[in-house]
XYZ file of C-alpha atoms in Angstrom:
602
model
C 120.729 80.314 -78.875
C 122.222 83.342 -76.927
C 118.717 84.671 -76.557
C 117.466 82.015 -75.074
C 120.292 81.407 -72.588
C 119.900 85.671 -71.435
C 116.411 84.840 -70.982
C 116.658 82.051 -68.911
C 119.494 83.238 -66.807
C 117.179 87.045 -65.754
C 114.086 84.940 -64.734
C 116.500 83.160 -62.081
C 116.169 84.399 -58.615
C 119.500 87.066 -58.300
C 120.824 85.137 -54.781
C 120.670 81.787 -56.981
C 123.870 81.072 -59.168
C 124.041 80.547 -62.723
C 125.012 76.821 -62.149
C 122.165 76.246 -60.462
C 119.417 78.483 -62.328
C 120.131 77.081 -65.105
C 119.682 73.627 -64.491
C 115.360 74.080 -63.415
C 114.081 75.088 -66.846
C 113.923 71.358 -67.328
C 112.398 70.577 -64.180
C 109.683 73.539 -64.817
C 109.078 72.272 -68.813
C 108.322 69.423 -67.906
C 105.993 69.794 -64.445
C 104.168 72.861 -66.783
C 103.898 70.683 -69.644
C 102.557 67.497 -67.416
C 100.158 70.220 -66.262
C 99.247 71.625 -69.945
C 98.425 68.679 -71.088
C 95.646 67.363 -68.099
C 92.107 67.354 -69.792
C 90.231 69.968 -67.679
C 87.076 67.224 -67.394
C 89.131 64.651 -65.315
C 90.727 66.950 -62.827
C 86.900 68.085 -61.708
C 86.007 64.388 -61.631
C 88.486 63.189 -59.391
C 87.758 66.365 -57.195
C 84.337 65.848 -56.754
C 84.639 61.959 -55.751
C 87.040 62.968 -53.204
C 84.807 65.464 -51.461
C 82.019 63.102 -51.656
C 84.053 60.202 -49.726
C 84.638 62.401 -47.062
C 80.976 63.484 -47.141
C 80.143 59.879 -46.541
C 82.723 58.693 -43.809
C 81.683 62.228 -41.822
C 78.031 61.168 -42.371
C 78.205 58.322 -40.655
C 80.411 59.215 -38.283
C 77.780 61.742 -37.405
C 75.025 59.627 -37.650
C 76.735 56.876 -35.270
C 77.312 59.390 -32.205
C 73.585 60.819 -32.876
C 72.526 56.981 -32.628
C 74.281 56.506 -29.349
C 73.399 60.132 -28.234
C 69.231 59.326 -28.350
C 70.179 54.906 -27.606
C 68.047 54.109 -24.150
C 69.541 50.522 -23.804
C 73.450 50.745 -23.330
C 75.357 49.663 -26.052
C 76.640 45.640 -25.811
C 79.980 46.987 -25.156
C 79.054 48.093 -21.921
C 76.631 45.393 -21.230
C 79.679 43.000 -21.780
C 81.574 44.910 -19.242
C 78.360 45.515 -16.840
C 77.644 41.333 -17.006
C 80.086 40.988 -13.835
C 79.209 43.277 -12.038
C 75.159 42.599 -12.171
C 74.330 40.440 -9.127
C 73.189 36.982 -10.050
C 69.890 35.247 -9.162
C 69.486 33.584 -6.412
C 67.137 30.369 -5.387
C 64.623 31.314 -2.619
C 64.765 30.288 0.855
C 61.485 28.651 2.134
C 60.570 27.622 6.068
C 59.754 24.099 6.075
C 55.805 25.292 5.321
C 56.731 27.186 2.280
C 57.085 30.661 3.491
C 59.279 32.895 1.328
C 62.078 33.770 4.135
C 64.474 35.019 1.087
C 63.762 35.935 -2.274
C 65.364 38.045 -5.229
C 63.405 41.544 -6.969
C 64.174 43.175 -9.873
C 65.805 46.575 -9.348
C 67.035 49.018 -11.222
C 70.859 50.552 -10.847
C 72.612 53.565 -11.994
C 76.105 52.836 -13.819
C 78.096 55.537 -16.114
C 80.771 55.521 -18.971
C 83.503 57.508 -17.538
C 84.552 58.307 -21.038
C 81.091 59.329 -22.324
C 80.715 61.785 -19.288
C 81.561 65.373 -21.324
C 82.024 67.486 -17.645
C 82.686 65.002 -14.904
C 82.165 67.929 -12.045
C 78.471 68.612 -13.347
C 77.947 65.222 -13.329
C 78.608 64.874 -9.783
C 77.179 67.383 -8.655
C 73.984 66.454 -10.028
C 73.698 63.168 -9.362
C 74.508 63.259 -5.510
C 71.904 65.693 -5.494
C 68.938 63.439 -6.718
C 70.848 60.021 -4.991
C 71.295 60.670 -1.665
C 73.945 58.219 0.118
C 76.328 58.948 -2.987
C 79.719 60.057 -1.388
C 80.722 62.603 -4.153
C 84.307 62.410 -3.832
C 84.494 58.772 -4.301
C 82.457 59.312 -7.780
C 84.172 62.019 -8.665
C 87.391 59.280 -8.564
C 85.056 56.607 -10.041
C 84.294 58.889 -13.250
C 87.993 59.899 -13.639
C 88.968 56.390 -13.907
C 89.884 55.398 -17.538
C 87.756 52.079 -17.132
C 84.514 51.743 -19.544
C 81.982 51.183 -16.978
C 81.533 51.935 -13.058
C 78.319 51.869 -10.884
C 77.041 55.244 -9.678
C 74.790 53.613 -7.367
C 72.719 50.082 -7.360
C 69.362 49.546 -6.050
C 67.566 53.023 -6.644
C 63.949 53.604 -6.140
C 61.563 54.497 -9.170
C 61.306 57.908 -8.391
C 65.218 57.905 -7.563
C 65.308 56.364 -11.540
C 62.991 59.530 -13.068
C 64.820 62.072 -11.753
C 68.343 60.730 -12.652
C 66.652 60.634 -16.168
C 65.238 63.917 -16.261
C 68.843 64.735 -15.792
C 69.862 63.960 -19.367
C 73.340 63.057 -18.654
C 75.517 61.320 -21.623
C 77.382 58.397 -20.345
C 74.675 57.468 -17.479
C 72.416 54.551 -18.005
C 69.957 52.126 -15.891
C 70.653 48.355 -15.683
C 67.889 45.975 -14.492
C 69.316 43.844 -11.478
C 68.669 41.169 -8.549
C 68.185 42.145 -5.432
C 68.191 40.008 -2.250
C 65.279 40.798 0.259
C 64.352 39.435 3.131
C 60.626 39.864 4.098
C 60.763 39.146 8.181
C 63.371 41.511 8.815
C 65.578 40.248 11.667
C 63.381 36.834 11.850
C 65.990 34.050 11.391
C 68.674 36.331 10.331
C 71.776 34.387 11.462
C 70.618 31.146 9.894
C 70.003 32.399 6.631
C 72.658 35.189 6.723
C 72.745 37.800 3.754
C 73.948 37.987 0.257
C 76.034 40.880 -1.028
C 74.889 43.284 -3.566
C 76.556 41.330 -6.263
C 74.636 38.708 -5.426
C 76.793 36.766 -3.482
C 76.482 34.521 -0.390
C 78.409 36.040 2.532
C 77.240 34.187 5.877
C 74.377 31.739 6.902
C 72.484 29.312 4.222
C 73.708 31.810 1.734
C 77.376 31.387 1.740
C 76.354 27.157 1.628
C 74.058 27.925 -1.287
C 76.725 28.887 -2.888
C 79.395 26.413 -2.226
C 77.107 23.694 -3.578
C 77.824 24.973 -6.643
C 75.692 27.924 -7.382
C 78.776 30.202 -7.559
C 80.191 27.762 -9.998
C 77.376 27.940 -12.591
C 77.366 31.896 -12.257
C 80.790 32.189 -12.991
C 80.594 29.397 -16.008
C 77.934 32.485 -17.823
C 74.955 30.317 -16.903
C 72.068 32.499 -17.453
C 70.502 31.305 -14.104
C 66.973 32.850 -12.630
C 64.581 32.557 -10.255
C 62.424 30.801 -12.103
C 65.010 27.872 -12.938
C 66.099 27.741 -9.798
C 64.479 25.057 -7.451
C 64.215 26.874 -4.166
C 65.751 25.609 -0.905
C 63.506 24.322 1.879
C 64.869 25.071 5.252
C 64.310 23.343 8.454
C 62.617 25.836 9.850
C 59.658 26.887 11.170
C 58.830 31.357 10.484
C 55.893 31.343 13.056
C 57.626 29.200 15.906
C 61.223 31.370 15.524
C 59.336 34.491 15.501
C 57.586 33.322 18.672
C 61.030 32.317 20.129
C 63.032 35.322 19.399
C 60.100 37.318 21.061
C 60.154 35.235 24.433
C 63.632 35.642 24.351
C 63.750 39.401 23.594
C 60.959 39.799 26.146
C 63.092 37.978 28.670
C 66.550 39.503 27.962
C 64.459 42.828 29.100
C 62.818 40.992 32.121
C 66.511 39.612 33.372
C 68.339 42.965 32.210
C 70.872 40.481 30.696
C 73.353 41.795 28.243
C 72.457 39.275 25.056
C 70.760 35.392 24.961
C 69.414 33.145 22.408
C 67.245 30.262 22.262
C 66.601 26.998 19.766
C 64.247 24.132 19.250
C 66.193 21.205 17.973
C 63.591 17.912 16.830
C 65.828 15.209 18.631
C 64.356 12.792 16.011
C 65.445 14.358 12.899
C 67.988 16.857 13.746
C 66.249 19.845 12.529
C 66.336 22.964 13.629
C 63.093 24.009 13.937
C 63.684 27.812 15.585
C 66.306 29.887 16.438
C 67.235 33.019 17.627
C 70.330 35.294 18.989
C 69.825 38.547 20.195
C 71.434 41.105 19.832
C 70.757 40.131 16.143
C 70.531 42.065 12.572
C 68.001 42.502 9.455
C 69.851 41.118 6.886
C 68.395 43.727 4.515
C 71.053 46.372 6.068
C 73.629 43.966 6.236
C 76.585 46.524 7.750
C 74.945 45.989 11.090
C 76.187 41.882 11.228
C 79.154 42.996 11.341
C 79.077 44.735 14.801
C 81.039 42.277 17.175
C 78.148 42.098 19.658
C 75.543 40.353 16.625
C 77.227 37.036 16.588
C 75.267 33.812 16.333
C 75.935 32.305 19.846
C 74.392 29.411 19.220
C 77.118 28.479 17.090
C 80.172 30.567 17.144
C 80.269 30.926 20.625
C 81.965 28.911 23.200
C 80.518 28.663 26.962
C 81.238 26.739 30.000
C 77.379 25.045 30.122
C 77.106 24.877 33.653
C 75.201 21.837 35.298
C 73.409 21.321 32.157
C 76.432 19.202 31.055
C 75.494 16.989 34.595
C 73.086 15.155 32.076
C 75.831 13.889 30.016
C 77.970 13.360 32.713
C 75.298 10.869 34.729
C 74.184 9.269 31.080
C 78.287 8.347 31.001
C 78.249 6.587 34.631
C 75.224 4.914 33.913
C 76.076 4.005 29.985
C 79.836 2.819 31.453
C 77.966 0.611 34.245
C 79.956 2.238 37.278
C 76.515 3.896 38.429
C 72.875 2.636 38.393
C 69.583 4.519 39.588
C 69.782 3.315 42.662
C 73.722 3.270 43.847
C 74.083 6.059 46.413
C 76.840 8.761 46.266
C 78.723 10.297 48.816
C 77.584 14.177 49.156
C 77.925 14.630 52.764
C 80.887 16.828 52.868
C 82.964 19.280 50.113
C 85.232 17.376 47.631
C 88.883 18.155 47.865
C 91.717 18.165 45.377
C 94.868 19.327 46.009
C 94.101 23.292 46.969
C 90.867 23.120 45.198
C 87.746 22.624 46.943
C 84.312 21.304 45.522
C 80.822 22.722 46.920
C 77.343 22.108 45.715
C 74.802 25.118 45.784
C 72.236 22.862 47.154
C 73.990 21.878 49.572
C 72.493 18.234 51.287
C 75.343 16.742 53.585
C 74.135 13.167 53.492
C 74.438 10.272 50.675
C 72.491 11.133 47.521
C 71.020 8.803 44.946
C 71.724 9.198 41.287
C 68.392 10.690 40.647
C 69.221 12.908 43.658
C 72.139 13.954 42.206
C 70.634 14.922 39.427
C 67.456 16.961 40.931
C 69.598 18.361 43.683
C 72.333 19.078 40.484
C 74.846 18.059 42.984
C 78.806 19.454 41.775
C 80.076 16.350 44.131
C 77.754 13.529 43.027
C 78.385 14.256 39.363
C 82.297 14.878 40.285
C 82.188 11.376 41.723
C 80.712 9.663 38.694
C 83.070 11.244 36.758
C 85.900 9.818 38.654
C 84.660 6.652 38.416
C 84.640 6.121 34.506
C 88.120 7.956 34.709
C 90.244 10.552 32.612
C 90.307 8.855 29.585
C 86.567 7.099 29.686
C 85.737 10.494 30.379
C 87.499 12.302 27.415
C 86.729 9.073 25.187
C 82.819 9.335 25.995
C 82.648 13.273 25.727
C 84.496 12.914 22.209
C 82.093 10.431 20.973
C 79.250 12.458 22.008
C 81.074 14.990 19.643
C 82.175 17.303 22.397
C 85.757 18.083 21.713
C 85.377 18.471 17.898
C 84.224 21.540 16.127
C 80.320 21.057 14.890
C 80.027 21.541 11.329
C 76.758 22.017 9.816
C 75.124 24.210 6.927
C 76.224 27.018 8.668
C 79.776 27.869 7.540
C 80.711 29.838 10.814
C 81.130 27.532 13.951
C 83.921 27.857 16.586
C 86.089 24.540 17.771
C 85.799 24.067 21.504
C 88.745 25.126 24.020
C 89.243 21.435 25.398
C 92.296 21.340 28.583
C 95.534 21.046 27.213
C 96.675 19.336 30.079
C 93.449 17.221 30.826
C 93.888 15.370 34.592
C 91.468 14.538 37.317
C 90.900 17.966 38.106
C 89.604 18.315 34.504
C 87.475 15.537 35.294
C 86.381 16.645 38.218
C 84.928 20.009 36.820
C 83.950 19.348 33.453
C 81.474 16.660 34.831
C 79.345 19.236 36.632
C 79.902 22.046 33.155
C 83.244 23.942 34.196
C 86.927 23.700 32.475
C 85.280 22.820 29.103
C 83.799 25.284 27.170
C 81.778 24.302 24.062
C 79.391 25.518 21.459
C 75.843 25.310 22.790
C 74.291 24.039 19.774
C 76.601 21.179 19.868
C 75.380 20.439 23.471
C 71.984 20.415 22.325
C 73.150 17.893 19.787
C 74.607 15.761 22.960
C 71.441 16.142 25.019
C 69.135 15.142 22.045
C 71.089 11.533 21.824
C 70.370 10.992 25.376
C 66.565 11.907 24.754
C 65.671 10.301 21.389
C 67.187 6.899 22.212
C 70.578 6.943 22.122
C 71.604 7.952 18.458
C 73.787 11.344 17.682
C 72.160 12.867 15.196
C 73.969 15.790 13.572
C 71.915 18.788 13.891
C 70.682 20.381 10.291
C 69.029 23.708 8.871
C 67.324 21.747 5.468
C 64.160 19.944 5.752
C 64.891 16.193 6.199
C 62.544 12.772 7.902
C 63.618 11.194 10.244
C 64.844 8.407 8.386
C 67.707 10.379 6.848
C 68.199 11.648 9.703
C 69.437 8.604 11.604
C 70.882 6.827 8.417
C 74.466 8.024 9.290
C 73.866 8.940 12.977
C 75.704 6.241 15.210
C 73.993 4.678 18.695
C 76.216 6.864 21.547
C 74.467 4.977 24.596
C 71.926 1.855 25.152
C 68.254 2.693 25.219
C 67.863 1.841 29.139
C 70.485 4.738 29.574
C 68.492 7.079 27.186
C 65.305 6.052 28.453
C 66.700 6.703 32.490
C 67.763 10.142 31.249
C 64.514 11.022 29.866
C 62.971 10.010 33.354
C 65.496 12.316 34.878
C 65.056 14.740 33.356
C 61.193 14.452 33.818
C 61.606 14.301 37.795
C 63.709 17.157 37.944
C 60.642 19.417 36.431
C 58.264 17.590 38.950
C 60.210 18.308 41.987
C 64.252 19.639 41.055
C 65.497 22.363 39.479
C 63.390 22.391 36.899
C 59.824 22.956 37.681
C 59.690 26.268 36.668
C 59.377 24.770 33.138
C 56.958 22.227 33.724
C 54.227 23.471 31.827
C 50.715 21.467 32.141
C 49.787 19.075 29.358
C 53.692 19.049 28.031
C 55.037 16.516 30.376
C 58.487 18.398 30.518
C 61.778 17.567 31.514
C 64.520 19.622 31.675
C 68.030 20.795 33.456
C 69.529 24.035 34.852
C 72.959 25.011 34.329
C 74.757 27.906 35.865
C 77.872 28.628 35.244
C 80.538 31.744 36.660
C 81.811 33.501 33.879
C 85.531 33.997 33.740
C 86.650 37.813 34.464
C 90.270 38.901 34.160
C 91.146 35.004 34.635
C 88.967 34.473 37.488
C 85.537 33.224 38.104
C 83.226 36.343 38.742
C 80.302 35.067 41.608
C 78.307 38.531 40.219
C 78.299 37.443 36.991
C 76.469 34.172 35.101
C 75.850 32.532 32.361
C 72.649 30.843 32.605
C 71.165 27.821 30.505
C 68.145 25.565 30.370
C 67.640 22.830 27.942
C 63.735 20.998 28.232
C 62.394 17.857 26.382
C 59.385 17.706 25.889
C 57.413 15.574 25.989
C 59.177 13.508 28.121
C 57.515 9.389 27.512
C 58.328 10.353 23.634
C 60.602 13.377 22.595
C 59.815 14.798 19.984
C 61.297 18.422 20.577
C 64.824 19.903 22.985
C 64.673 23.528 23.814
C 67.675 25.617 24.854
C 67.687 29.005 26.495
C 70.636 30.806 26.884
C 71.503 34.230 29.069
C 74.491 36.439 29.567
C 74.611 38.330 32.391
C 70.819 37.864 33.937
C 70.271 39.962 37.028
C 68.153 38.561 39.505
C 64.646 40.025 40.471
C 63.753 41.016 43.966
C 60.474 38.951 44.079
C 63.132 35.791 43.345
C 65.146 36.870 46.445
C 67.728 38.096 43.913
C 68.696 34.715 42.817
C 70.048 34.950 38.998
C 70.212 30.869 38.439
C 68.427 29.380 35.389
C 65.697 28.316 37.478
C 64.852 31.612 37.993
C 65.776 33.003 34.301
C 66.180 30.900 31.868
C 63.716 28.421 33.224
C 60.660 31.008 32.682
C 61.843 32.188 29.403
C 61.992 28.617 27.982
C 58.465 27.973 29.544
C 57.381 30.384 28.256
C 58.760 29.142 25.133
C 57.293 25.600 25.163
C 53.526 27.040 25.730
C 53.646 29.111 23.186
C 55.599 27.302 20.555
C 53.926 23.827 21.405
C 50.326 24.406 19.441
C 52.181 25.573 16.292
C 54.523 22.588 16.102
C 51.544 20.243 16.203
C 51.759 19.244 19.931
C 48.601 20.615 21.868
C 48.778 20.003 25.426
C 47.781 16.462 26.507
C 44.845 16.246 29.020
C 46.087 13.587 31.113
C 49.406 12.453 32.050
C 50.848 8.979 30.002
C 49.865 5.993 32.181
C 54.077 4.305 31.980
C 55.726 6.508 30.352
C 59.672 4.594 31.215
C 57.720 0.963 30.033
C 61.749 -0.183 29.921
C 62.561 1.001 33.118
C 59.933 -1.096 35.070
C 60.931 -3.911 32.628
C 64.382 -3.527 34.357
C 63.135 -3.400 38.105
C 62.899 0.438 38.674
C 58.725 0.974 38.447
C 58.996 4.153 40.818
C 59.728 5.602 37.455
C 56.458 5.635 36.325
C 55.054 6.399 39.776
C 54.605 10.032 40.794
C 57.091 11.833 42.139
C 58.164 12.254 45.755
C 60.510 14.262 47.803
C 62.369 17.257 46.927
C 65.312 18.438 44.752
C 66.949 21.917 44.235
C 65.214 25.406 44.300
């Protein structure tokens, strides 16, 4: 027993005390003999199935990144996070003969896995090198981000595609896209507008397309593509606009003027059938619509429209009764109001008849009628020929009009020959067309529609003796007034200058105009109203250096009519209509369908 206590105690560690040494032979027996008494065969078993589970897990761990290391397609996580970001289809926009005017393609578009990407520098560098356009500091931010998918670039060109692949580069991958083209370039550009890269409507018929619900179904995960969706028939017409905007360009270069723009309106229907603004855009590079200068100024600009708003003004006298074709007016000296003095250009000194008034485009004859019918006949008939209201239509951008505050005779005075009221000049075109197509104010419209839809909500604004007396009007002004400059043979046109100061620094600027012409045509039946707008014409020496409409805008919308009239189905007409006002002789007045004689304005 004293043996194995001495033992015991000079196998314990010297710094250890007794106490303690000689309480771990226990703990030693019994670990040794746990140990002892393991059969050798189980102890290499248990070994060997451990080292072949983590031979298995590291297997297929390996396997796994070798899959995704050689995987073309990207993996559905990153599809999942890519299916946002991938623009949608989109229907495609037809003129109203079927010609594609916008369509989707199938692209292809670079994207990366900022995670994936093993040296984010090389990457950079490589890819702006083969991608040109590719800021690389903005990438090099993009691939430091810590989300799971980011576009390197979207709409690349094949060859753009083989070299980024030839690259080799983990974490970089190709999606198949849409992408919105537009095959005429500039040709209709502010009616249709453009569609962002993600496929999204941002001006024109594009931004309406998608609040009818297209942006809805995208964002519900409908798997929507050009081939289920219907596409969209617009009211226009390609070759007529692409004839207009090249009169118009043509003529903005003739004139020297600073911008214009020009539309053909179907009185009957409301249709657009042509437009144009210049300076304009290709939607295909959309950054340039954003330049300040590209706006459509047919509809979100606001003018003062000059004596072309003299139409309206003599419809109202005659509509109201206080005027009739053949009550006289007093022109023979300036109008006066307060400190504010009245002249016309055309200067006649004597009494003037309505039609007079209207060929001479007389400031004091329509001034007169204007008075007559009174400040609130006058506000009450402008408003109901939807004049002091914004004009909504497809298009989503329009501008409200800047109507007098303080409206008084003055107002009056000067809005009835196109000054002090300053209005879209689409929705004047609208106005004109109800006093051409018999009296009913149809709204105008960029979808294809009859003319039965298009009068079905379109209330009667004047009587059809007062329409049909405008039309005649408007016909003897191009025989002998303002106008003839646009009376081109076999159209029977009609038509009305309007001239109009433009406001500098608060004050009306005598060097500077803003010219307009609107023309029916033809004149016994309308079927079509052209507009021609110009900023800033100069005028020509062999015109004496006049810059009115009749010598600007006139021409270009002549021009216009000639060469738009055979495409829209109206050829010109040997001979003249026999009665073309049949209701005006009805009513007593059969010089009306008699030719012309005297004079009017120059």
């Amino acid at each position: 027993m004293n043996d194995h206590l001495n033992t015991d105690f000079e196998t314990a560690p010297n710094n250890v005390p007794m106490g303690a040494a000689g309480r771990r032979p226990g703990i030693f027996k019994k670990l040794f003999s746990g140990l002892s008494a393991a059969k050798p065969d189980k102890s290499v078993f248990r070994i060997r199935l451990a080292a072949w589970i983590f031979l298995a897990v590291y297997g297929i761990i390996a396997a796994r990144l070798i899959d995704f290391g050689l995987r073309l397609d990207p993996p559905q996580s990153v599809k999942h996070a890519a299916a946002d970001a991938v623009a949608a289809a989109r229907p495609d926009l037809l003129d109203r003969n079927g010609e594609i005017l916008a369509t989707d393609v199938k692209v292809m578009s670079v994207f990366a896995e900022p995670r994936r990407i093993i040296d984010k520098d090389e990457a950079v560098e490589l890819l702006t090198a083969v991608l040109p356009g590719v800021d690389a500091r903005d990438l090099r931010e993009r691939l430091g981000s810590r989300k799971g998918f980011v576009w390197v670039k979207r709409a690349i060109t094949p060859k753009q595609q083989l070299e980024v692949y030839r690259l080799g580069l983990p974490g970089v991958g190709f999606l198949a896209e849409n992408k919105r083209v537009y095959p005429n370039g500039p040709i209709a550009a502010h009616v249709l507008g453009f569609a962002s890269l993600d496929g999204i409507g941002i001006s024109g018929l594009e931004k309406y397309i998608d609040g009818q619900g297209l942006a809805e179904l995208h964002g519900a995960g409908f798997n929507l593509t050009p081939q289920n969706l219907k596409p969209i028939t617009t009211s226009l017409d390609l070759k007529a606009t692409y004839a207009v905007r090249d009169e118009l360009t043509k003529g903005i270069a003739k004139f020297r003027a600073k911008a214009g723009a020009a539309a053909i309106l179907d009185v009957n229907t409301g249709e657009i059938v042509a437009m144009a603004s210049l300076p304009d855009y290709d939607p295909n590079t959309p950054a340039d619509a954003l330049d300040p200068d590209h706006i459509n100024r047919l509809s979100v600009g606001v003018y003062e429209m000059g004596s072309t708003f003299k139409a309206i003004s003599v419809a109202m006298a005659l509509d109201l009764g206080k005027v009739t074709l053949r009550s006289r007016i007093d022109a023979r000296d300036s109008l006066r109001y307060g400190r504010f003095t009245i002249h016309d250009y055309h200067a006649t000194h004597r009494m003037l008849s309505v039609p007079e008034v209207f060929t001479y485009s007389s400031n004091i004859g329509a001034a007169r009628m204007a008075l007559m019918a009174g400040v609130e006949a006058h506000k009450a008939f402008l408003r109901k020929m939807g004049q002091l209201s914004r004009l909504r239509t497809e298009l989503p951008e329009s501008a409200e009009p800047l109507v007098p505050r303080n409206w008084g005779e003055l107002n009056t005075m000067t809005i009835a020959f196109g000054q002090g009221l300053n209005v879209a000049p689409l929705q004047a075109m609208m106005a004109v067309g109800a006093l051409a197509n018999g009296g009913f104010l149809v709204t105008p419209t960029f979808l294809k529609r009859n003319e039965e839809d298009g009068k079905s909500n379109a209330p009667r604004v004047i009587k059809p003796e007062t329409s049909e007396s405008m039309r005649y009007l408007m016909r003897l002004n191009a025989e002998i007034g303002t106008a003839r400059i646009a009376d081109i043979q076999g159209y029977f046109v009609g038509g009305k200058t309007g001239t109009a100061d433009k406001i500098i620094h608060g004050h009306y600027a005598k060097d500077r105009v803003f010219t307009t012409f609107m023309a029916i045509m033809p004149s016994d039946k309308p079927k079509y109203l052209y507009l021609t707008l110009l900023d800033e014409p100069q005028g020509l020496p062999e015109d004496g250096g006049y810059h009115t409409a009749a010598h600007n805008a006139g021409l270009v919308t002549g021009k216009i009519i000639e060469r738009t009239g055979p495409l829209l189905g109206l050829p010109p007409r040997p001979d003249t209509p026999v009665q073309p006002f049949p209701l005006l002789a009805k009513l007593g007045y059969g010089e009306a369908n008699q030719p012309a004689k005297g004079g009017g304005g120059h």
